Amino acid sequence: MHYFALCQGDLLLTDNHAIPHDLSDVITLQPWHKQIEFTSASGTECIAVKLESPVCKDGYKMMGLRETFDVLDAEDYALAGKARELLYWNDNTQYCGVCGSPMKFHTEISKRCTNCGKEVWPSLATAIIVAITRGEEILLVQSKNFRGDYMGLVAGFVETGETLEEAVKRETLEETGITIRNIRYAGSQAWPYPSGLMIGYTAEYESGDLHIQRSELNKGGWYNLRNLPAIPGKVSLARQLIDQVRNSTIGELPQ
Ligand SMILES: [Zn+2]
């Protein structure tokens, strides 16, 4: 059994950066730890555990979930994110949104209202992110939500009634005032902060002058792919898209 024990977004690891297989020498699990069992795609039995306070014990450490990307293998990082999403969903669906009665687990990934029968499943906030190029340049922006002084990509939540491609065009126009073409799917990523799905695209500049949306962005501009400023860490889909267009664009040009 793999225990993904989280306290306010921090994950419990052993000192050598492993997921604990046993918690009996750390805590005595109780109903308020809100354990949720789940199975990984490869068949690993997992339990998400909500800790009320950080574990302070020799042989263990707490680490921010994003930072665990650098020390865990890809599968464990993904499972830790799933555990966090399940705990967040569980916390936010204690009562029925229709009639206010308590919700109870119905299957491993669904709950049913004890009164009216309303069923709920974990929901995802769907967001798009796009790497826009113009020749050897890429459009980078700095969102006011960024947690550091680096430049990222145009991104935003998909609205109701919208296709993903429409969301890419709309967000680009809203945030930067330009139009784009050749919008192509380039990859996706679970983003458990707290329950997102990021869907990545590449696109090419079509027309318009840059007008940075000051309500959401600090700054933005075209940057040469050979000389980029500080960009997001490898944990993010933004970085993967930037690396992808940098490799394909610079690779095609004479060195
Ligand atoms: Zn109900």
PDB file of C-alpha atoms and ligand atoms in Angstrom:
ATOM      1  CA  MET A   1       0.000   0.000   0.000  1.00  0.00           C
ATOM      2  CA  HIS A   2       1.226   3.503  -0.883  1.00  0.00           C
ATOM      3  CA  TYR A   3       0.205   6.300   1.488  1.00  0.00           C
ATOM      4  CA  PHE A   4      -0.167   9.742  -0.067  1.00  0.00           C
ATOM      5  CA  ALA A   5      -0.582  11.776   3.118  1.00  0.00           C
ATOM      6  CA  LEU A   6      -1.136  15.492   2.588  1.00  0.00           C
ATOM      7  CA  CYS A   7      -1.347  18.458   4.903  1.00  0.00           C
ATOM      8  CA  GLN A   8      -2.403  21.737   3.253  1.00  0.00           C
ATOM      9  CA  GLY A   9      -0.706  20.862  -0.026  1.00  0.00           C
ATOM     10  CA  ASP A  10       2.440  19.386   1.531  1.00  0.00           C
ATOM     11  CA  LEU A  11       3.165  15.691   0.954  1.00  0.00           C
ATOM     12  CA  LEU A  12       4.616  13.308   3.527  1.00  0.00           C
ATOM     13  CA  LEU A  13       7.783  11.588   2.274  1.00  0.00           C
ATOM     14  CA  THR A  14      10.411   9.433   3.876  1.00  0.00           C
ATOM     15  CA  ASP A  15      13.815  11.061   4.368  1.00  0.00           C
ATOM     16  CA  ASN A  16      15.071   9.407   1.191  1.00  0.00           C
ATOM     17  CA  HIS A  17      12.205  10.911  -0.850  1.00  0.00           C
ATOM     18  CA  ALA A  18      10.012   7.833  -1.082  1.00  0.00           C
ATOM     19  CA  ILE A  19       6.244   7.449  -0.641  1.00  0.00           C
ATOM     20  CA  PRO A  20       5.648   5.663   2.712  1.00  0.00           C
ATOM     21  CA  HIS A  21       4.282   2.105   2.432  1.00  0.00           C
ATOM     22  CA  ASP A  22       3.209   2.089   6.056  1.00  0.00           C
ATOM     23  CA  LEU A  23       2.107   4.904   8.366  1.00  0.00           C
ATOM     24  CA  SER A  24       1.756   2.916  11.589  1.00  0.00           C
ATOM     25  CA  ASP A  25       4.921   4.360  13.149  1.00  0.00           C
ATOM     26  CA  VAL A  26       3.883   7.927  12.193  1.00  0.00           C
ATOM     27  CA  ILE A  27       0.212   8.269  13.057  1.00  0.00           C
ATOM     28  CA  THR A  28      -2.748   6.180  14.100  1.00  0.00           C
ATOM     29  CA  LEU A  29      -5.239   6.687  11.316  1.00  0.00           C
ATOM     30  CA  GLN A  30      -8.683   7.863  12.437  1.00  0.00           C
ATOM     31  CA  PRO A  31     -11.961   8.639  10.623  1.00  0.00           C
ATOM     32  CA  TRP A  32     -11.085  12.348  10.502  1.00  0.00           C
ATOM     33  CA  HIS A  33      -8.069  11.580   8.350  1.00  0.00           C
ATOM     34  CA  LYS A  34     -10.601  11.036   5.553  1.00  0.00           C
ATOM     35  CA  GLN A  35      -8.803   8.210   3.833  1.00  0.00           C
ATOM     36  CA  ILE A  36      -9.724   7.605   0.198  1.00  0.00           C
ATOM     37  CA  GLU A  37      -8.551   4.425  -1.488  1.00  0.00           C
ATOM     38  CA  PHE A  38      -7.711   4.350  -5.172  1.00  0.00           C
ATOM     39  CA  THR A  39      -5.777   2.174  -7.600  1.00  0.00           C
ATOM     40  CA  SER A  40      -3.206   3.435 -10.092  1.00  0.00           C
ATOM     41  CA  ALA A  41      -3.366   2.521 -13.786  1.00  0.00           C
ATOM     42  CA  SER A  42      -0.490   0.099 -13.179  1.00  0.00           C
ATOM     43  CA  GLY A  43      -2.350  -1.557 -10.287  1.00  0.00           C
ATOM     44  CA  THR A  44      -0.658   0.102  -7.300  1.00  0.00           C
ATOM     45  CA  GLU A  45      -2.959   0.208  -4.279  1.00  0.00           C
ATOM     46  CA  CYS A  46      -3.004   3.749  -2.893  1.00  0.00           C
ATOM     47  CA  ILE A  47      -4.613   5.656  -0.045  1.00  0.00           C
ATOM     48  CA  ALA A  48      -5.003   9.427   0.113  1.00  0.00           C
ATOM     49  CA  VAL A  49      -4.849  10.655   3.706  1.00  0.00           C
ATOM     50  CA  LYS A  50      -5.699  14.138   4.957  1.00  0.00           C
ATOM     51  CA  LEU A  51      -3.360  15.149   7.773  1.00  0.00           C
ATOM     52  CA  GLU A  52      -4.610  17.773  10.215  1.00  0.00           C
ATOM     53  CA  SER A  53      -1.057  18.851  11.033  1.00  0.00           C
ATOM     54  CA  PRO A  54       2.399  18.278   9.510  1.00  0.00           C
ATOM     55  CA  VAL A  55       4.288  15.160  10.580  1.00  0.00           C
ATOM     56  CA  CYS A  56       7.462  15.979  12.551  1.00  0.00           C
ATOM     57  CA  LYS A  57       9.267  12.692  13.056  1.00  0.00           C
ATOM     58  CA  ASP A  58      12.770  11.391  12.401  1.00  0.00           C
ATOM     59  CA  GLY A  59      12.919   9.581   9.078  1.00  0.00           C
ATOM     60  CA  TYR A  60      10.154  11.673   7.486  1.00  0.00           C
ATOM     61  CA  LYS A  61       9.719  15.077   5.910  1.00  0.00           C
ATOM     62  CA  MET A  62       6.906  17.230   4.516  1.00  0.00           C
ATOM     63  CA  MET A  63       7.453  18.731   1.051  1.00  0.00           C
ATOM     64  CA  GLY A  64       5.342  21.053  -1.128  1.00  0.00           C
ATOM     65  CA  LEU A  65       3.622  19.007  -3.818  1.00  0.00           C
ATOM     66  CA  ARG A  66       5.121  21.067  -6.686  1.00  0.00           C
ATOM     67  CA  GLU A  67       8.610  20.582  -5.284  1.00  0.00           C
ATOM     68  CA  THR A  68       8.113  16.804  -5.132  1.00  0.00           C
ATOM     69  CA  PHE A  69       8.210  16.850  -8.964  1.00  0.00           C
ATOM     70  CA  ASP A  70      11.999  17.152  -8.654  1.00  0.00           C
ATOM     71  CA  VAL A  71      12.453  14.174  -6.308  1.00  0.00           C
ATOM     72  CA  LEU A  72       9.688  11.661  -7.155  1.00  0.00           C
ATOM     73  CA  ASP A  73       9.429   9.525 -10.253  1.00  0.00           C
ATOM     74  CA  ALA A  74       6.729  10.547 -12.738  1.00  0.00           C
ATOM     75  CA  GLU A  75       4.186   7.952 -11.599  1.00  0.00           C
ATOM     76  CA  ASP A  76       4.450   8.800  -7.901  1.00  0.00           C
ATOM     77  CA  TYR A  77       4.210  12.539  -8.637  1.00  0.00           C
ATOM     78  CA  ALA A  78       1.058  11.911 -10.698  1.00  0.00           C
ATOM     79  CA  LEU A  79      -0.472   9.713  -7.980  1.00  0.00           C
ATOM     80  CA  ALA A  80       0.300  12.322  -5.321  1.00  0.00           C
ATOM     81  CA  GLY A  81      -1.524  14.888  -7.461  1.00  0.00           C
ATOM     82  CA  LYS A  82      -4.486  12.558  -7.833  1.00  0.00           C
ATOM     83  CA  ALA A  83      -4.552  12.041  -4.065  1.00  0.00           C
ATOM     84  CA  ARG A  84      -4.615  15.783  -3.516  1.00  0.00           C
ATOM     85  CA  GLU A  85      -7.441  16.249  -6.030  1.00  0.00           C
ATOM     86  CA  LEU A  86      -9.501  13.487  -4.392  1.00  0.00           C
ATOM     87  CA  LEU A  87      -9.024  14.984  -0.902  1.00  0.00           C
ATOM     88  CA  TYR A  88      -9.953  18.454  -2.204  1.00  0.00           C
ATOM     89  CA  TRP A  89     -13.047  17.078  -3.931  1.00  0.00           C
ATOM     90  CA  ASN A  90     -14.049  15.132  -0.808  1.00  0.00           C
ATOM     91  CA  ASP A  91     -13.716  18.247   1.371  1.00  0.00           C
ATOM     92  CA  ASN A  92     -15.831  20.285  -1.048  1.00  0.00           C
ATOM     93  CA  THR A  93     -18.655  17.778  -1.473  1.00  0.00           C
ATOM     94  CA  GLN A  94     -19.595  17.023   2.109  1.00  0.00           C
ATOM     95  CA  TYR A  95     -23.168  18.207   1.478  1.00  0.00           C
ATOM     96  CA  CYS A  96     -25.528  18.008  -1.462  1.00  0.00           C
ATOM     97  CA  GLY A  97     -25.610  21.151  -3.620  1.00  0.00           C
ATOM     98  CA  VAL A  98     -29.310  20.554  -4.384  1.00  0.00           C
ATOM     99  CA  CYS A  99     -30.873  19.802  -0.987  1.00  0.00           C
ATOM    100  CA  GLY A 100     -28.061  20.251   1.560  1.00  0.00           C
ATOM    101  CA  SER A 101     -28.144  16.705   2.945  1.00  0.00           C
ATOM    102  CA  PRO A 102     -24.924  14.745   3.646  1.00  0.00           C
ATOM    103  CA  MET A 103     -23.203  13.084   0.678  1.00  0.00           C
ATOM    104  CA  LYS A 104     -21.836   9.531   0.969  1.00  0.00           C
ATOM    105  CA  PHE A 105     -19.376   7.642  -1.232  1.00  0.00           C
ATOM    106  CA  HIS A 106     -21.297   5.565  -3.772  1.00  0.00           C
ATOM    107  CA  THR A 107     -18.368   4.212  -5.802  1.00  0.00           C
ATOM    108  CA  GLU A 108     -14.615   4.761  -5.505  1.00  0.00           C
ATOM    109  CA  ILE A 109     -14.954   7.981  -7.501  1.00  0.00           C
ATOM    110  CA  SER A 110     -18.516   9.137  -6.952  1.00  0.00           C
ATOM    111  CA  LYS A 111     -20.784  10.276  -4.138  1.00  0.00           C
ATOM    112  CA  ARG A 112     -24.550  10.171  -3.793  1.00  0.00           C
ATOM    113  CA  CYS A 113     -26.844  12.361  -1.686  1.00  0.00           C
ATOM    114  CA  THR A 114     -28.410  10.422   1.188  1.00  0.00           C
ATOM    115  CA  ASN A 115     -31.700  12.286   0.671  1.00  0.00           C
ATOM    116  CA  CYS A 116     -32.358  13.172  -2.985  1.00  0.00           C
ATOM    117  CA  GLY A 117     -29.960  10.784  -4.746  1.00  0.00           C
ATOM    118  CA  LYS A 118     -27.968  13.516  -6.545  1.00  0.00           C
ATOM    119  CA  GLU A 119     -24.650  12.045  -7.740  1.00  0.00           C
ATOM    120  CA  VAL A 120     -21.362  13.910  -8.072  1.00  0.00           C
ATOM    121  CA  TRP A 121     -17.957  12.991  -9.487  1.00  0.00           C
ATOM    122  CA  PRO A 122     -14.654  14.826  -9.095  1.00  0.00           C
ATOM    123  CA  SER A 123     -14.767  17.852 -11.398  1.00  0.00           C
ATOM    124  CA  LEU A 124     -11.865  19.441 -13.248  1.00  0.00           C
ATOM    125  CA  ALA A 125     -11.278  23.105 -13.995  1.00  0.00           C
ATOM    126  CA  THR A 126     -10.264  22.955 -17.660  1.00  0.00           C
ATOM    127  CA  ALA A 127      -7.702  25.478 -18.833  1.00  0.00           C
ATOM    128  CA  ILE A 128      -5.865  26.040 -22.104  1.00  0.00           C
ATOM    129  CA  ILE A 129      -2.292  27.233 -22.529  1.00  0.00           C
ATOM    130  CA  VAL A 130      -0.669  28.227 -25.811  1.00  0.00           C
ATOM    131  CA  ALA A 131       2.865  28.744 -27.125  1.00  0.00           C
ATOM    132  CA  ILE A 132       2.574  31.378 -29.892  1.00  0.00           C
ATOM    133  CA  THR A 133       5.490  31.843 -32.263  1.00  0.00           C
ATOM    134  CA  ARG A 134       6.370  34.485 -34.864  1.00  0.00           C
ATOM    135  CA  GLY A 135       9.372  33.283 -36.812  1.00  0.00           C
ATOM    136  CA  GLU A 136      12.167  32.846 -34.306  1.00  0.00           C
ATOM    137  CA  GLU A 137      10.239  34.629 -31.553  1.00  0.00           C
ATOM    138  CA  ILE A 138       7.816  33.408 -28.897  1.00  0.00           C
ATOM    139  CA  LEU A 139       5.146  35.427 -27.110  1.00  0.00           C
ATOM    140  CA  LEU A 140       5.741  35.371 -23.348  1.00  0.00           C
ATOM    141  CA  VAL A 141       3.624  37.001 -20.656  1.00  0.00           C
ATOM    142  CA  GLN A 142       3.775  37.364 -16.905  1.00  0.00           C
ATOM    143  CA  SER A 143       0.492  36.685 -15.141  1.00  0.00           C
ATOM    144  CA  LYS A 144      -0.237  38.531 -11.911  1.00  0.00           C
ATOM    145  CA  ASN A 145      -0.815  35.051 -10.423  1.00  0.00           C
ATOM    146  CA  PHE A 146       2.779  33.901 -11.006  1.00  0.00           C
ATOM    147  CA  ARG A 147       4.739  33.122  -7.838  1.00  0.00           C
ATOM    148  CA  GLY A 148       8.009  34.586  -9.081  1.00  0.00           C
ATOM    149  CA  ASP A 149       9.640  36.922 -11.609  1.00  0.00           C
ATOM    150  CA  TYR A 150       9.522  34.739 -14.708  1.00  0.00           C
ATOM    151  CA  MET A 151       7.727  34.788 -18.046  1.00  0.00           C
ATOM    152  CA  GLY A 152       5.146  32.190 -19.110  1.00  0.00           C
ATOM    153  CA  LEU A 153       2.502  31.589 -21.747  1.00  0.00           C
ATOM    154  CA  VAL A 154      -0.978  32.874 -22.484  1.00  0.00           C
ATOM    155  CA  ALA A 155      -3.416  30.692 -20.548  1.00  0.00           C
ATOM    156  CA  GLY A 156      -6.923  30.748 -19.159  1.00  0.00           C
ATOM    157  CA  PHE A 157      -9.979  28.769 -18.193  1.00  0.00           C
ATOM    158  CA  VAL A 158     -12.321  27.338 -20.798  1.00  0.00           C
ATOM    159  CA  GLU A 159     -15.787  28.899 -20.575  1.00  0.00           C
ATOM    160  CA  THR A 160     -19.108  27.096 -20.818  1.00  0.00           C
ATOM    161  CA  GLY A 161     -20.262  26.481 -24.375  1.00  0.00           C
ATOM    162  CA  GLU A 162     -16.795  26.949 -25.832  1.00  0.00           C
ATOM    163  CA  THR A 163     -14.490  24.601 -27.749  1.00  0.00           C
ATOM    164  CA  LEU A 164     -10.861  24.341 -26.677  1.00  0.00           C
ATOM    165  CA  GLU A 165      -9.692  26.081 -29.864  1.00  0.00           C
ATOM    166  CA  GLU A 166     -12.177  28.916 -29.301  1.00  0.00           C
ATOM    167  CA  ALA A 167     -10.826  29.324 -25.781  1.00  0.00           C
ATOM    168  CA  VAL A 168      -7.257  29.517 -27.143  1.00  0.00           C
ATOM    169  CA  LYS A 169      -8.250  32.256 -29.628  1.00  0.00           C
ATOM    170  CA  ARG A 170     -10.330  34.190 -27.107  1.00  0.00           C
ATOM    171  CA  GLU A 171      -7.724  34.151 -24.330  1.00  0.00           C
ATOM    172  CA  THR A 172      -4.998  35.203 -26.771  1.00  0.00           C
ATOM    173  CA  LEU A 173      -7.085  38.098 -28.075  1.00  0.00           C
ATOM    174  CA  GLU A 174      -8.165  39.176 -24.570  1.00  0.00           C
ATOM    175  CA  GLU A 175      -4.693  39.026 -23.036  1.00  0.00           C
ATOM    176  CA  THR A 176      -2.592  40.292 -25.948  1.00  0.00           C
ATOM    177  CA  GLY A 177      -4.822  41.779 -28.689  1.00  0.00           C
ATOM    178  CA  ILE A 178      -3.444  39.546 -31.460  1.00  0.00           C
ATOM    179  CA  THR A 179      -5.005  36.885 -33.660  1.00  0.00           C
ATOM    180  CA  ILE A 180      -3.402  33.497 -34.259  1.00  0.00           C
ATOM    181  CA  ARG A 181      -3.542  30.645 -36.771  1.00  0.00           C
ATOM    182  CA  ASN A 182      -2.460  26.999 -37.080  1.00  0.00           C
ATOM    183  CA  ILE A 183      -3.675  26.140 -33.574  1.00  0.00           C
ATOM    184  CA  ARG A 184      -2.394  22.630 -32.865  1.00  0.00           C
ATOM    185  CA  TYR A 185      -2.815  20.343 -29.865  1.00  0.00           C
ATOM    186  CA  ALA A 186       0.553  19.793 -28.186  1.00  0.00           C
ATOM    187  CA  GLY A 187      -0.108  17.903 -24.944  1.00  0.00           C
ATOM    188  CA  SER A 188      -1.981  17.972 -21.653  1.00  0.00           C
ATOM    189  CA  GLN A 189      -1.240  17.755 -17.970  1.00  0.00           C
ATOM    190  CA  ALA A 190      -3.117  17.139 -14.745  1.00  0.00           C
ATOM    191  CA  TRP A 191      -2.619  20.244 -12.613  1.00  0.00           C
ATOM    192  CA  PRO A 192      -3.656  19.391  -9.057  1.00  0.00           C
ATOM    193  CA  TYR A 193      -3.522  22.981  -7.749  1.00  0.00           C
ATOM    194  CA  PRO A 194      -6.202  22.251  -6.664  1.00  0.00           C
ATOM    195  CA  SER A 195      -8.014  20.359  -9.451  1.00  0.00           C
ATOM    196  CA  GLY A 196      -7.144  21.431 -12.958  1.00  0.00           C
ATOM    197  CA  LEU A 197      -6.563  19.967 -16.377  1.00  0.00           C
ATOM    198  CA  MET A 198      -4.196  21.972 -18.581  1.00  0.00           C
ATOM    199  CA  ILE A 199      -4.497  21.461 -22.337  1.00  0.00           C
ATOM    200  CA  GLY A 200      -1.564  22.761 -24.341  1.00  0.00           C
ATOM    201  CA  TYR A 201      -1.439  24.147 -27.873  1.00  0.00           C
ATOM    202  CA  THR A 202       1.029  25.701 -30.245  1.00  0.00           C
ATOM    203  CA  ALA A 203      -0.019  28.472 -32.645  1.00  0.00           C
ATOM    204  CA  GLU A 204       1.444  31.041 -35.021  1.00  0.00           C
ATOM    205  CA  TYR A 205       1.009  34.801 -34.993  1.00  0.00           C
ATOM    206  CA  GLU A 206      -1.442  36.021 -37.610  1.00  0.00           C
ATOM    207  CA  SER A 207      -2.136  39.737 -37.107  1.00  0.00           C
ATOM    208  CA  GLY A 208      -2.463  42.645 -34.698  1.00  0.00           C
ATOM    209  CA  ASP A 209      -0.282  44.734 -32.381  1.00  0.00           C
ATOM    210  CA  LEU A 210       0.435  43.644 -28.807  1.00  0.00           C
ATOM    211  CA  HIS A 211      -1.878  45.188 -26.215  1.00  0.00           C
ATOM    212  CA  ILE A 212      -1.161  43.538 -22.872  1.00  0.00           C
ATOM    213  CA  GLN A 213      -4.209  43.143 -20.641  1.00  0.00           C
ATOM    214  CA  ARG A 214      -3.090  45.030 -17.539  1.00  0.00           C
ATOM    215  CA  SER A 215      -5.855  43.633 -15.311  1.00  0.00           C
ATOM    216  CA  GLU A 216      -4.424  40.094 -15.565  1.00  0.00           C
ATOM    217  CA  LEU A 217      -0.823  40.497 -16.741  1.00  0.00           C
ATOM    218  CA  ASN A 218       2.190  42.418 -15.445  1.00  0.00           C
ATOM    219  CA  LYS A 219       3.955  42.427 -18.798  1.00  0.00           C
ATOM    220  CA  GLY A 220       4.390  40.577 -22.056  1.00  0.00           C
ATOM    221  CA  GLY A 221       6.311  40.656 -25.302  1.00  0.00           C
ATOM    222  CA  TRP A 222       8.053  38.808 -28.116  1.00  0.00           C
ATOM    223  CA  TYR A 223      11.287  37.066 -27.133  1.00  0.00           C
ATOM    224  CA  ASN A 224      13.874  35.440 -29.373  1.00  0.00           C
ATOM    225  CA  LEU A 225      13.883  31.676 -28.764  1.00  0.00           C
ATOM    226  CA  ARG A 226      17.705  31.779 -28.700  1.00  0.00           C
ATOM    227  CA  ASN A 227      17.738  34.210 -25.790  1.00  0.00           C
ATOM    228  CA  LEU A 228      14.876  33.581 -23.386  1.00  0.00           C
ATOM    229  CA  PRO A 229      14.327  35.248 -19.988  1.00  0.00           C
ATOM    230  CA  ALA A 230      13.547  33.221 -16.836  1.00  0.00           C
ATOM    231  CA  ILE A 231      10.789  30.734 -17.751  1.00  0.00           C
ATOM    232  CA  PRO A 232       8.667  28.297 -15.696  1.00  0.00           C
ATOM    233  CA  GLY A 233      10.188  25.130 -14.170  1.00  0.00           C
ATOM    234  CA  LYS A 234      10.023  21.708 -15.779  1.00  0.00           C
ATOM    235  CA  VAL A 235       7.060  20.733 -13.577  1.00  0.00           C
ATOM    236  CA  SER A 236       4.780  22.822 -15.783  1.00  0.00           C
ATOM    237  CA  LEU A 237       3.224  22.210 -19.179  1.00  0.00           C
ATOM    238  CA  ALA A 238       4.214  25.813 -20.023  1.00  0.00           C
ATOM    239  CA  ARG A 239       7.890  24.840 -19.854  1.00  0.00           C
ATOM    240  CA  GLN A 240       7.313  21.683 -21.876  1.00  0.00           C
ATOM    241  CA  LEU A 241       5.609  23.718 -24.636  1.00  0.00           C
ATOM    242  CA  ILE A 242       8.342  26.381 -24.633  1.00  0.00           C
ATOM    243  CA  ASP A 243      11.006  23.655 -24.907  1.00  0.00           C
ATOM    244  CA  GLN A 244       9.024  21.988 -27.691  1.00  0.00           C
ATOM    245  CA  VAL A 245       8.747  25.109 -29.892  1.00  0.00           C
ATOM    246  CA  ARG A 246      12.319  26.151 -29.096  1.00  0.00           C
ATOM    247  CA  ASN A 247      13.657  22.768 -30.222  1.00  0.00           C
ATOM    248  CA  SER A 248      11.525  22.638 -33.361  1.00  0.00           C
ATOM    249  CA  THR A 249      12.120  26.272 -34.363  1.00  0.00           C
ATOM    250  CA  ILE A 250      15.828  26.612 -33.589  1.00  0.00           C
ATOM    251  CA  GLY A 251      16.441  23.118 -34.937  1.00  0.00           C
ATOM    252  CA  GLU A 252      15.008  24.053 -38.318  1.00  0.00           C
ATOM    253  CA  LEU A 253      17.092  27.219 -38.651  1.00  0.00           C
ATOM    254  CA  PRO A 254      20.725  27.329 -39.789  1.00  0.00           C
ATOM    255  CA  GLN A 255      22.983  27.480 -36.729  1.00  0.00           C
TER     256      GLN A 255
HETATM  257 ZN    ZN B   1     -29.601  16.065  -2.132  1.00  0.00          ZN
END
